[in-house]
Amino acid sequence: MNDKLDINLRVADTALSLSINRDEEELLRKAAKEINYVWNAWRDEARFSRKTPHEVLAMVTLLFAKGYLSRQAEATRLDDVLASFEDNLDRMLGIKD
């Protein structure tokens, strides 16, 4: 069975043809939907009326990249907290010195 799937997405007035792993389809379609939602809202907003579609898309990209990096930092902090908790628990149980 072929694990690849050819899909077509539209992101900010740009058609994309992609060959993806089948298990990525739902995530990519959801990502495109979210990007398009923000892009459409901002493109039609009065304060962005003088911006080109590319500028608005760049701003949307920055928004999503900021969210990704924030979640990545949160995950790193959580890993540190869990590692510290595990070390303390091991010490309490006498597993570590």
Coordinates of N, CA and C in Angstrom, one line a residue:
M1 N 0.8 -1.2 0.0 CA 0.0 0.0 0.0 C 0.9 1.2 0.0
N2 N 0.5 2.2 -0.8 CA 1.3 3.5 -0.9 C 0.9 4.3 0.3
D3 N 1.9 4.7 1.1 CA 1.7 5.6 2.2 C 1.6 7.0 1.9
K4 N 1.8 7.4 0.6 CA 1.8 8.8 0.2 C 0.4 9.1 -0.4
L5 N 0.0 10.3 -0.3 CA -1.3 10.8 -0.7 C -1.0 12.1 -1.4
D6 N -1.6 12.3 -2.6 CA -1.5 13.6 -3.3 C -2.7 14.4 -2.9
I7 N -2.5 15.6 -2.4 CA -3.6 16.5 -2.0 C -3.4 17.9 -2.6
N8 N -4.5 18.6 -2.7 CA -4.4 20.0 -3.2 C -5.0 20.9 -2.0
L9 N -4.2 21.9 -1.7 CA -4.7 22.9 -0.7 C -4.6 24.2 -1.3
R10 N -5.4 25.1 -0.7 CA -5.3 26.5 -1.1 C -5.0 27.3 0.2
V11 N -3.9 28.0 0.2 CA -3.4 28.8 1.3 C -3.2 30.2 0.8
A12 N -4.1 31.1 1.3 CA -4.0 32.6 1.0 C -3.9 32.8 -0.5
D13 N -4.9 32.3 -1.2 CA -5.0 32.5 -2.7 C -3.8 31.8 -3.5
T14 N -3.1 30.9 -2.8 CA -2.1 30.1 -3.5 C -2.5 28.6 -3.5
A15 N -2.5 28.1 -4.7 CA -2.8 26.6 -4.8 C -1.6 25.8 -4.6
L16 N -1.7 24.8 -3.7 CA -0.6 23.9 -3.4 C -0.9 22.5 -3.7
S17 N -0.1 21.8 -4.5 CA -0.2 20.4 -4.7 C 0.9 19.7 -3.9
L18 N 0.5 18.8 -3.0 CA 1.5 18.2 -2.1 C 1.4 16.7 -2.2
S19 N 2.5 16.1 -2.0 CA 2.5 14.6 -1.8 C 2.9 14.4 -0.4
I20 N 2.0 13.9 0.4 CA 2.2 13.8 1.9 C 2.0 12.4 2.4
N21 N 2.5 12.1 3.6 CA 2.1 10.9 4.3 C 0.6 10.9 4.6
R22 N 0.0 9.8 4.5 CA -1.5 9.7 4.7 C -1.9 10.2 6.1
D23 N -1.0 9.9 7.1 CA -1.4 10.3 8.4 C -1.2 11.8 8.7
E24 N -0.7 12.6 7.7 CA -0.5 14.0 7.8 C -1.7 14.8 7.3
E25 N -2.6 14.2 6.5 CA -3.6 14.9 5.8 C -4.5 15.7 6.7
E26 N -5.0 15.2 7.7 CA -5.9 15.9 8.6 C -5.3 17.1 9.2
L27 N -4.0 16.9 9.7 CA -3.3 18.0 10.3 C -3.0 19.2 9.3
L28 N -2.6 18.8 8.1 CA -2.3 19.8 7.1 C -3.6 20.5 6.6
R29 N -4.7 19.8 6.5 CA -5.9 20.5 6.1 C -6.4 21.4 7.2
K30 N -6.2 21.0 8.4 CA -6.6 21.9 9.6 C -5.7 23.1 9.6
A31 N -4.4 22.9 9.4 CA -3.5 24.1 9.4 C -3.8 25.0 8.3
A32 N -4.1 24.6 7.1 CA -4.5 25.4 6.0 C -5.8 26.2 6.3
K33 N -6.7 25.5 6.9 CA -8.0 26.1 7.3 C -7.8 27.3 8.3
E34 N -6.9 27.0 9.3 CA -6.6 28.0 10.3 C -5.9 29.2 9.7
I35 N -4.9 29.0 8.9 CA -4.2 30.0 8.2 C -5.1 30.9 7.4
N36 N -6.0 30.2 6.6 CA -6.9 31.0 5.7 C -7.9 31.8 6.5
Y37 N -8.3 31.2 7.7 CA -9.2 32.0 8.5 C -8.6 33.3 9.0
V38 N -7.4 33.2 9.5 CA -6.7 34.4 10.0 C -6.4 35.4 8.8
W39 N -5.9 34.8 7.7 CA -5.5 35.6 6.6 C -6.7 36.3 6.0
N40 N -7.9 35.7 5.9 CA -9.1 36.3 5.4 C -9.6 37.4 6.3
A41 N -9.5 37.1 7.6 CA -10.0 38.1 8.6 C -9.1 39.4 8.5
W42 N -7.8 39.2 8.5 CA -6.9 40.3 8.5 C -6.9 41.0 7.2
R43 N -7.0 40.3 6.1 CA -7.0 40.9 4.8 C -8.2 41.9 4.6
D44 N -9.3 41.5 5.2 CA -10.5 42.4 5.1 C -10.6 43.4 6.2
E45 N -9.7 43.4 7.1 CA -9.7 44.4 8.2 C -9.2 45.7 7.8
A46 N -9.9 46.8 8.2 CA -9.6 48.2 7.8 C -8.1 48.6 8.1
R47 N -7.6 48.2 9.2 CA -6.2 48.6 9.6 C -5.2 48.0 8.7
F48 N -5.5 46.9 7.9 CA -4.6 46.3 7.0 C -4.9 46.6 5.6
S49 N -5.8 47.5 5.3 CA -6.3 47.8 4.0 C -5.2 48.2 3.0
R50 N -4.1 48.8 3.5 CA -3.0 49.3 2.7 C -1.9 48.2 2.5
K51 N -2.1 47.1 3.2 CA -1.0 46.1 3.1 C -1.3 45.2 1.9
T52 N -0.3 44.7 1.3 CA -0.4 43.8 0.1 C -0.8 42.4 0.7
P53 N -1.4 41.5 -0.1 CA -1.7 40.2 0.4 C -0.5 39.5 0.9
H54 N 0.7 39.7 0.3 CA 1.9 39.1 0.7 C 2.3 39.6 2.1
E55 N 2.1 40.9 2.4 CA 2.5 41.4 3.7 C 1.5 40.8 4.7
V56 N 0.3 40.7 4.4 CA -0.7 40.1 5.4 C -0.3 38.7 5.6
L57 N 0.0 37.9 4.6 CA 0.4 36.5 4.8 C 1.7 36.4 5.6
A58 N 2.6 37.4 5.4 CA 3.9 37.4 6.2 C 3.5 37.6 7.7
M59 N 2.5 38.5 8.0 CA 2.1 38.7 9.3 C 1.5 37.5 9.9
V60 N 0.6 36.8 9.1 CA 0.0 35.6 9.6 C 1.1 34.5 9.9
T61 N 2.0 34.4 9.0 CA 3.1 33.5 9.2 C 3.8 33.7 10.5
L62 N 4.1 35.0 10.8 CA 4.8 35.4 12.0 C 3.9 35.0 13.2
L63 N 2.6 35.2 13.1 CA 1.7 34.9 14.2 C 1.8 33.4 14.5
F64 N 1.7 32.5 13.5 CA 1.8 31.1 13.7 C 3.2 30.6 14.2
A65 N 4.2 31.3 13.7 CA 5.6 30.9 14.1 C 5.8 31.3 15.6
K66 N 5.2 32.4 16.0 CA 5.3 32.8 17.4 C 4.6 31.8 18.3
G67 N 3.4 31.4 17.8 CA 2.6 30.4 18.6 C 3.4 29.1 18.7
Y68 N 4.0 28.7 17.6 CA 4.8 27.4 17.6 C 6.0 27.5 18.6
L69 N 6.7 28.6 18.5 CA 7.9 28.8 19.4 C 7.5 28.9 20.8
S70 N 6.3 29.6 21.1 CA 5.8 29.7 22.5 C 5.5 28.3 23.0
R71 N 4.9 27.5 22.2 CA 4.5 26.1 22.7 C 5.8 25.3 22.8
Q72 N 6.7 25.5 22.0 CA 8.0 24.7 22.1 C 8.7 25.1 23.4
A73 N 8.7 26.4 23.7 CA 9.3 26.8 25.0 C 8.6 26.3 26.2
E74 N 7.3 26.2 26.1 CA 6.5 25.7 27.2 C 6.8 24.2 27.4
A75 N 6.9 23.5 26.3 CA 7.2 22.0 26.4 C 8.6 21.8 27.0
T76 N 9.5 22.7 26.7 CA 10.9 22.6 27.3 C 10.8 22.8 28.8
R77 N 10.1 23.9 29.2 CA 9.9 24.2 30.6 C 9.2 23.0 31.3
L78 N 8.2 22.4 30.7 CA 7.5 21.3 31.3 C 8.5 20.1 31.4
D79 N 9.3 19.8 30.4 CA 10.3 18.8 30.5 C 11.2 19.0 31.7
D80 N 11.6 20.2 31.9 CA 12.5 20.5 33.0 C 11.9 20.3 34.4
V81 N 10.6 20.7 34.5 CA 9.8 20.5 35.7 C 9.7 19.1 36.0
L82 N 9.3 18.3 35.0 CA 9.1 16.9 35.2 C 10.4 16.1 35.5
A83 N 11.5 16.6 34.9 CA 12.8 15.9 35.2 C 13.2 16.2 36.7
S84 N 12.9 17.5 37.1 CA 13.2 17.8 38.5 C 12.3 17.1 39.5
F85 N 11.1 17.0 39.1 CA 10.1 16.2 39.9 C 10.6 14.7 40.1
E86 N 11.0 14.2 38.9 CA 11.4 12.8 38.9 C 12.7 12.6 39.8
D87 N 13.6 13.5 39.7 CA 14.8 13.4 40.5 C 14.5 13.5 42.0
N88 N 13.6 14.4 42.3 CA 13.2 14.6 43.7 C 12.5 13.3 44.2
L89 N 11.6 12.8 43.4 CA 10.9 11.6 43.8 C 11.9 10.4 44.0
D90 N 12.8 10.3 43.1 CA 13.8 9.2 43.2 C 14.6 9.4 44.5
R91 N 15.0 10.6 44.8 CA 15.7 10.8 46.1 C 14.9 10.4 47.3
M92 N 13.6 10.8 47.3 CA 12.7 10.5 48.4 C 12.5 9.0 48.5
L93 N 12.5 8.3 47.4 CA 12.4 6.8 47.5 C 13.7 6.1 47.7
G94 N 14.8 6.9 47.8 CA 16.1 6.3 48.0 C 16.7 5.6 46.8
I95 N 16.2 6.0 45.6 CA 16.7 5.4 44.4 C 18.0 6.1 43.9
K96 N 18.1 7.4 44.2 CA 19.3 8.2 43.9 C 19.8 8.8 45.2
D97 N 21.1 9.1 45.1 CA 21.7 9.8 46.2 C 21.5 11.3 46.2

